[in-house]
């Protein structure tokens, strides 16, 4: 069968396959289905089977080899067939699992095998690419040196992300982890970044909500969604992150910048634990199999920035992981924290207090994103995180009614204004130019006389003026300061500054 397509019908491809068919002896290894259930099956009589190889049952449904023992082979089912029965013949295909990749997937919703789930017909241009890939060698990689803007103030200024970086989004359920990721995808509009959003083990209502949101903000024009609902076979849910990674990886190798969201890897780890226990593998900590770390490390290591000699593409990964009661010392969260290049931590107390996004700056870090941050934003935001952390400590003293020096009161007042500035509503991504504008205004004290309630209106006014009179990031600081000062002085409120 062909390994690529251009939107031709299935009948045309079959006709081409028949035309190329030649009669010759063919040898196929045949086994027998021993038992089936819960998304896995045991097979006997396939001595040449290898890990991750494909087998085909007599009813043409497929499965992937997941476990090898002396006398039996454990496989995970890829097709939901009701005709599988004990004793059914099974054939070794000598093929590796592959998925369609290419521009035909842009704007589409597909399952982990690349089959369309939307109502837009067959895929356009595509090429099959094996799911199992090695991560790029070190000599093919480059430094992370270009920023990836999420449009979220607190991230783009204090926890910056670079293209090719792996930044974990971590927090309890319901604190806005997926919302942050969706906002990051929406912000890529017009920035020439292709996105892949992988939904693992989620309810259909959540899947539909995500798709509708991305369509509403016209983000599907550069996005592919890979869906493995909670009701699908466990094997399909396990494969979903690897399928999405393979699709993004193919664009990376053709020189594109890509962003992939894994929503979420804690569910993926539970699926892998379920499959491993069903296949009678030895359980380790918290009953997870011992290789869960290497499974996630192998997946996330494929995200990188390629050197100029290998195409200059990049794949930025935003894996999402869930914590319980804010405990980041859990097994899977600590694994992923050690694999990734930083984390964005969402805090329940901040969320309950009404801060959106509820990002805890004290526990969030970006280890390499600062190297990719634009030099002017980096210079303006240089000491801001440290000053903000000092403000949080100083604010603790005010709870005891201690008398403060004037300098400390000034620092606390500026810190509270900064906290108001960093608040941001969902689905309202902001440009890098706006980030620089408010940073300059804050650092030069133009916001010092504001009341907290005035901050949202002033920021909205500033964003509007910037849209009317755009200014480049490359413009001098004096030009920026002159413009921002002029705009704020003409804010329709007398004696504000």
XYZ file of C-alpha atoms in Angstrom:
497
model
C 0.000 0.000 0.000
C 1.181 3.582 -0.628
C 2.804 5.525 2.203
C 1.605 8.953 1.115
C -1.547 10.577 -0.174
C -2.740 13.694 -1.931
C -6.383 13.531 -1.079
C -7.096 10.790 -3.603
C -9.945 8.530 -2.716
C -9.416 5.192 -1.077
C -10.622 3.493 -4.282
C -7.928 5.194 -6.356
C -5.231 4.124 -3.938
C -6.496 0.564 -3.961
C -6.505 0.567 -7.769
C -2.899 1.748 -7.740
C -1.963 -0.975 -5.262
C -3.642 -3.630 -7.416
C -1.838 -2.333 -10.528
C 1.527 -2.667 -8.788
C 0.738 -6.099 -7.345
C 2.966 -8.963 -8.461
C 2.473 -12.670 -7.883
C 5.308 -14.121 -5.817
C 5.716 -16.433 -2.825
C 4.984 -14.700 0.459
C 5.757 -16.047 3.924
C 3.784 -14.898 6.915
C 4.202 -15.936 10.516
C 0.883 -16.994 11.982
C -0.079 -17.212 15.631
C -3.243 -17.744 17.573
C -5.277 -15.480 19.821
C -5.291 -16.916 23.345
C -7.385 -14.359 25.228
C -8.695 -10.831 24.820
C -10.194 -8.204 27.120
C -9.765 -4.688 28.596
C -8.012 -3.434 25.464
C -5.232 -6.046 25.451
C -4.796 -9.527 24.024
C -2.470 -12.490 24.513
C -1.150 -14.323 21.461
C 0.789 -17.571 21.111
C 2.905 -18.775 18.229
C 4.685 -15.610 17.052
C 8.358 -16.268 17.920
C 9.628 -13.459 15.626
C 7.453 -10.734 17.162
C 9.310 -7.624 18.355
C 8.363 -4.754 20.630
C 6.128 -2.096 19.034
C 5.635 -4.269 15.945
C 2.206 -4.566 14.355
C 0.118 -7.731 14.185
C -3.132 -8.230 12.300
C -6.036 -10.420 13.322
C -8.120 -12.455 10.881
C -10.844 -9.777 10.972
C -8.192 -7.203 9.809
C -8.147 -5.336 13.108
C -4.672 -4.373 14.297
C -2.708 -4.451 17.521
C 0.752 -3.395 18.660
C 3.184 -5.676 20.474
C 3.595 -4.378 24.016
C 5.013 -7.304 25.978
C 7.192 -10.325 25.123
C 7.393 -13.474 27.197
C 8.745 -16.975 26.562
C 5.570 -18.506 25.205
C 3.185 -15.592 24.599
C 3.040 -12.103 23.179
C 1.020 -9.309 24.842
C -0.502 -6.743 22.475
C -2.602 -3.578 22.872
C -5.567 -3.326 20.555
C -5.711 -0.452 18.066
C -9.143 -1.204 16.592
C -12.286 -1.718 18.627
C -13.407 -5.021 17.096
C -16.199 -7.146 18.532
C -15.236 -10.195 16.458
C -12.075 -11.185 18.305
C -12.404 -14.639 19.818
C -10.029 -17.174 21.292
C -8.375 -19.291 18.630
C -8.573 -16.634 15.897
C -5.488 -16.574 13.591
C -3.063 -13.653 14.058
C -0.455 -12.588 11.505
C 2.848 -10.825 11.974
C 3.057 -7.858 9.586
C 6.734 -6.899 10.030
C 5.576 -3.268 9.987
C 6.038 -0.425 12.449
C 3.159 1.757 13.520
C 3.098 4.968 11.452
C 0.810 7.997 11.294
C 0.082 10.531 8.544
C 2.097 13.735 8.766
C 2.183 16.885 6.678
C 0.200 19.979 5.835
C -2.947 17.949 5.180
C -3.413 17.688 8.925
C -3.568 21.433 9.560
C -6.998 22.391 10.822
C -8.045 18.779 11.341
C -9.184 16.737 14.322
C -7.740 13.218 14.156
C -7.377 10.146 16.343
C -3.947 8.797 17.417
C -3.679 6.830 14.154
C -4.292 9.978 12.095
C -7.836 9.050 11.055
C -10.115 12.095 10.714
C -12.703 12.582 13.463
C -14.233 15.742 12.012
C -16.646 15.990 9.081
C -14.200 17.500 6.597
C -13.509 14.350 4.565
C -10.178 12.692 3.895
C -6.857 14.244 4.726
C -5.074 16.335 2.118
C -1.331 15.964 1.515
C 0.232 13.518 3.932
C 3.217 11.219 4.322
C 3.437 8.287 6.709
C 6.033 8.618 9.446
C 6.825 5.950 12.078
C 5.704 6.884 15.573
C 8.791 5.397 17.133
C 11.616 7.890 16.536
C 14.879 8.664 18.250
C 15.334 12.158 19.635
C 17.668 14.382 17.568
C 21.359 13.850 18.433
C 23.190 16.625 20.230
C 25.133 17.649 17.100
C 21.841 18.368 15.300
C 20.612 20.694 18.046
C 21.039 24.394 18.576
C 20.697 26.639 21.611
C 17.250 27.892 22.556
C 17.610 31.474 21.374
C 14.224 32.669 20.086
C 11.265 33.537 22.309
C 7.915 31.806 22.099
C 5.301 34.320 23.227
C 2.251 32.989 25.041
C 0.508 36.379 25.251
C 0.292 35.992 29.048
C 1.940 38.848 30.948
C 3.344 36.915 33.885
C 4.828 34.202 31.627
C 6.284 36.372 28.865
C 7.987 38.686 31.358
C 8.846 36.674 34.487
C 8.831 33.028 33.296
C 9.796 33.339 29.607
C 9.657 30.391 27.229
C 11.978 29.868 24.261
C 11.307 27.964 21.059
C 12.431 24.375 21.576
C 11.947 24.522 25.330
C 9.960 22.004 27.405
C 7.960 23.921 30.006
C 5.725 22.013 32.396
C 2.311 23.376 33.421
C 1.529 21.937 36.830
C -1.299 22.367 39.327
C -4.459 20.913 40.785
C -7.508 20.183 38.691
C -9.672 23.195 37.867
C -7.007 25.905 38.285
C -6.717 26.766 34.597
C -3.871 24.567 33.335
C -5.575 23.755 30.019
C -6.766 27.334 29.712
C -3.161 28.582 29.829
C -2.208 26.137 27.088
C -5.177 27.139 24.914
C -4.280 30.824 25.336
C -0.723 30.025 24.249
C -2.058 28.332 21.093
C -4.413 31.236 20.328
C -1.525 33.678 20.649
C 0.432 31.931 17.861
C -1.923 33.401 15.266
C 0.189 35.319 12.765
C 3.461 34.192 14.385
C 4.139 31.307 11.936
C 4.051 28.616 14.604
C 2.191 25.384 13.798
C 0.438 23.854 16.809
C -0.551 20.336 17.825
C -2.933 19.915 20.751
C -3.053 16.375 22.193
C -6.048 15.486 24.368
C -5.534 12.297 26.373
C -8.271 10.513 28.306
C -10.626 13.489 28.527
C -14.398 13.529 28.549
C -16.145 14.257 25.262
C -17.551 17.508 26.665
C -14.009 18.748 27.427
C -12.820 17.730 23.966
C -15.699 19.560 22.263
C -15.119 22.638 24.422
C -11.439 22.776 23.425
C -12.203 22.328 19.721
C -14.932 24.984 19.764
C -12.693 27.453 21.591
C -9.874 27.043 19.084
C -12.315 27.371 16.199
C -13.927 30.472 17.724
C -10.572 32.250 17.872
C -9.584 30.997 14.387
C -6.696 28.999 15.820
C -7.566 25.874 13.818
C -6.004 27.546 10.767
C -2.610 26.495 12.124
C -3.527 23.760 14.598
C -4.034 19.989 14.569
C -5.924 18.309 17.411
C -5.173 14.682 18.316
C -8.003 13.201 20.379
C -8.050 10.020 22.460
C -11.167 10.276 24.592
C -11.566 8.515 27.917
C -13.872 5.987 26.246
C -11.356 4.908 23.588
C -9.096 1.884 23.880
C -6.271 2.260 26.427
C -3.723 1.549 23.733
C -4.977 4.489 21.671
C -4.784 6.781 24.707
C -1.219 5.640 25.331
C -0.234 6.345 21.711
C -1.829 9.810 21.478
C 1.173 11.875 22.767
C 3.574 9.970 20.517
C 1.321 10.473 17.488
C 1.039 14.208 18.143
C 4.786 14.429 18.689
C 5.433 12.646 15.369
C 3.167 15.101 13.519
C 4.865 18.148 15.073
C 8.280 16.585 14.570
C 7.736 16.227 10.818
C 7.061 19.977 10.565
C 10.102 20.701 12.739
C 12.341 18.753 10.365
C 11.036 20.810 7.423
C 12.120 24.046 9.119
C 8.892 25.091 10.863
C 8.470 26.282 14.422
C 5.930 24.122 16.225
C 4.195 24.089 19.585
C 2.772 20.891 21.075
C 0.488 20.626 24.103
C 0.240 17.323 26.006
C -3.032 17.539 27.940
C -2.237 15.743 30.139
C 0.678 13.423 30.996
C -0.609 12.401 34.446
C -3.574 10.724 32.731
C -1.157 9.240 30.210
C 0.914 7.764 33.047
C -2.202 6.205 34.590
C -3.104 4.635 31.239
C 0.388 3.193 30.942
C 0.116 1.829 34.496
C -3.207 0.210 33.631
C -1.809 -1.454 30.515
C 1.299 -2.635 32.357
C -0.697 -4.182 35.198
C -3.024 -5.921 32.728
C 0.046 -7.339 30.970
C 1.366 -8.535 34.352
C 4.484 -6.396 34.406
C 6.139 -5.928 37.760
C 4.810 -2.772 39.447
C 7.133 -0.208 40.955
C 6.487 2.929 42.993
C 2.748 3.686 43.275
C 2.209 0.637 41.002
C 3.672 2.494 38.003
C 5.991 0.401 35.812
C 9.678 1.054 36.318
C 10.168 2.558 32.861
C 7.551 5.332 33.155
C 10.359 7.885 33.569
C 12.112 6.801 30.372
C 8.792 6.745 28.481
C 8.154 10.425 29.264
C 11.814 11.389 28.912
C 11.955 9.803 25.462
C 8.810 11.689 24.444
C 9.925 15.117 25.692
C 13.533 14.750 24.486
C 12.195 14.901 20.940
C 11.374 18.593 21.513
C 14.293 20.800 20.634
C 15.667 23.516 18.361
C 17.466 22.179 15.318
C 20.678 23.736 14.052
C 20.840 25.675 10.790
C 22.431 22.649 9.084
C 19.421 20.484 9.924
C 16.674 22.944 9.024
C 16.429 25.403 11.950
C 12.998 24.124 12.948
C 11.883 23.851 16.533
C 9.357 21.995 18.652
C 8.284 23.606 21.918
C 6.478 21.326 24.357
C 4.005 22.354 27.052
C 3.185 19.149 28.945
C 0.449 19.418 31.548
C 0.474 17.414 34.775
C -1.977 17.279 37.646
C -1.112 17.526 41.333
C -3.213 16.485 44.320
C -3.718 19.102 47.031
C -0.838 21.115 45.598
C 1.701 18.361 46.254
C 4.439 18.740 43.660
C 6.467 15.953 45.306
C 4.279 13.241 43.783
C 5.938 10.570 41.678
C 4.844 11.663 38.190
C 5.128 15.464 38.868
C 8.695 15.113 40.180
C 9.611 12.923 37.215
C 8.365 15.550 34.771
C 9.904 18.452 36.699
C 13.284 16.758 36.398
C 12.809 16.107 32.671
C 11.584 19.555 31.619
C 13.336 22.926 31.475
C 11.084 24.627 34.005
C 7.559 24.696 35.341
C 4.588 27.024 35.605
C 2.917 26.295 38.934
C -0.759 27.116 39.509
C -1.704 27.668 43.146
C -5.078 26.950 44.736
C -4.817 29.796 47.258
C -4.154 32.367 44.530
C -7.053 30.968 42.535
C -9.377 31.173 45.546
C -8.259 34.769 46.167
C -9.336 35.726 42.649
C -5.959 36.048 40.958
C -6.079 34.998 37.285
C -4.000 33.351 36.037
C -3.250 31.772 39.426
C 0.465 31.370 38.701
C 2.658 31.144 41.790
C 5.787 33.069 40.789
C 7.702 31.756 43.805
C 7.411 28.138 42.639
C 7.600 28.757 38.896
C 10.856 28.826 37.009
C 12.154 28.872 33.459
C 15.710 27.584 33.383
C 16.608 28.484 29.812
C 13.845 30.817 28.620
C 15.718 33.920 29.761
C 18.370 33.256 27.129
C 15.698 33.473 24.440
C 13.896 36.526 25.785
C 14.081 39.681 23.687
C 16.953 41.780 25.010
C 14.775 44.827 25.794
C 12.070 42.849 27.587
C 14.760 40.913 29.435
C 16.446 44.143 30.544
C 13.189 45.695 31.760
C 12.041 42.504 33.519
C 15.524 41.755 34.849
C 15.008 42.426 38.559
C 11.218 42.379 38.521
C 10.837 38.778 39.695
C 13.304 39.319 42.549
C 11.595 42.562 43.569
C 8.210 40.860 43.427
C 9.419 38.040 45.668
C 10.789 40.609 48.154
C 7.431 42.375 48.079
C 5.650 39.134 48.999
C 7.938 38.770 52.026
C 7.456 42.395 53.058
C 3.713 42.061 52.738
C 3.825 39.311 55.348
C 5.013 41.866 57.959
C 2.025 44.093 57.343
C -0.251 41.326 58.648
C 1.252 41.796 62.135
C 0.634 45.543 62.165
C 4.347 46.367 62.253
C 5.351 49.973 61.585
C 7.170 50.206 58.284
C 9.745 52.614 56.931
C 8.766 54.843 54.047
C 10.953 52.886 51.624
C 9.272 49.620 52.624
C 5.812 51.139 52.260
C 6.794 52.351 48.791
C 8.049 48.865 47.849
C 4.829 47.276 49.079
C 2.704 49.753 47.175
C 4.631 49.121 43.952
C 4.397 45.376 44.532
C 0.636 45.545 44.902
C 0.333 47.552 41.701
C 2.501 44.978 39.921
C 0.255 42.208 41.188
C -2.739 44.030 39.715
C -0.893 44.485 36.426
C -0.129 40.766 36.193
C -3.804 39.831 36.423
C -5.204 38.826 33.049
C -8.484 37.467 31.753
C -8.694 34.297 29.677
C -8.631 34.446 25.877
C -6.992 37.864 25.915
C -3.439 37.259 24.693
C -1.241 40.349 24.530
C 1.551 41.222 22.127
C 5.231 41.398 22.993
C 5.124 45.140 22.254
C 2.476 45.621 24.922
C 4.613 43.688 27.415
C 7.478 46.111 26.786
C 5.165 49.132 27.048
C 3.836 48.275 30.509
C 7.271 47.191 31.719
C 8.744 50.579 30.812
C 5.795 52.415 32.339
C 6.083 50.428 35.569
C 9.875 50.719 35.850
C 9.796 54.501 35.326
C 7.136 54.977 37.991
C 4.309 56.035 35.682
C 1.943 53.679 37.506
C 3.023 54.644 41.041
C 0.147 57.035 41.705
C -2.528 54.705 40.402
C -5.186 53.177 42.589
C -5.514 49.419 42.213
C -8.966 49.756 40.699
C -7.575 52.023 37.956
C -4.957 49.559 36.702
C -7.195 47.483 34.312
C -8.564 50.612 32.604
C -5.134 52.149 32.191
C -3.709 48.914 30.714
C -6.629 48.639 28.311
C -6.097 52.258 27.265
C -2.385 51.607 26.780
C -3.080 48.541 24.607
C -5.517 50.551 22.485
C -3.033 53.362 21.907
C -0.372 50.835 20.985
C -2.682 49.296 18.386
C -3.379 52.758 16.915
C 0.255 53.832 16.918
C 2.374 50.640 16.773
C 5.976 50.810 17.866
C 8.620 48.168 17.157
C 10.489 46.276 19.843
C 13.650 47.475 18.126
C 12.852 51.139 18.756
C 15.006 52.871 21.368
C 13.967 53.009 25.007
C 13.778 56.786 24.751
C 11.225 56.479 21.932
C 9.176 54.002 23.920
C 9.314 56.108 27.075
C 8.328 59.254 25.193
C 5.322 57.517 23.604
C 4.151 55.737 26.761
C 4.556 58.898 28.857
C 2.583 60.902 26.290
C -0.206 58.333 26.119
C -0.590 58.035 29.891
C -0.564 61.810 30.380
C -3.476 62.025 27.972
C -5.436 59.280 29.686
C -8.961 60.655 30.100
C -8.680 61.267 33.834
C -7.224 64.507 35.156
C -4.221 64.506 37.480
C -3.811 60.746 37.241
C -0.040 60.981 36.877
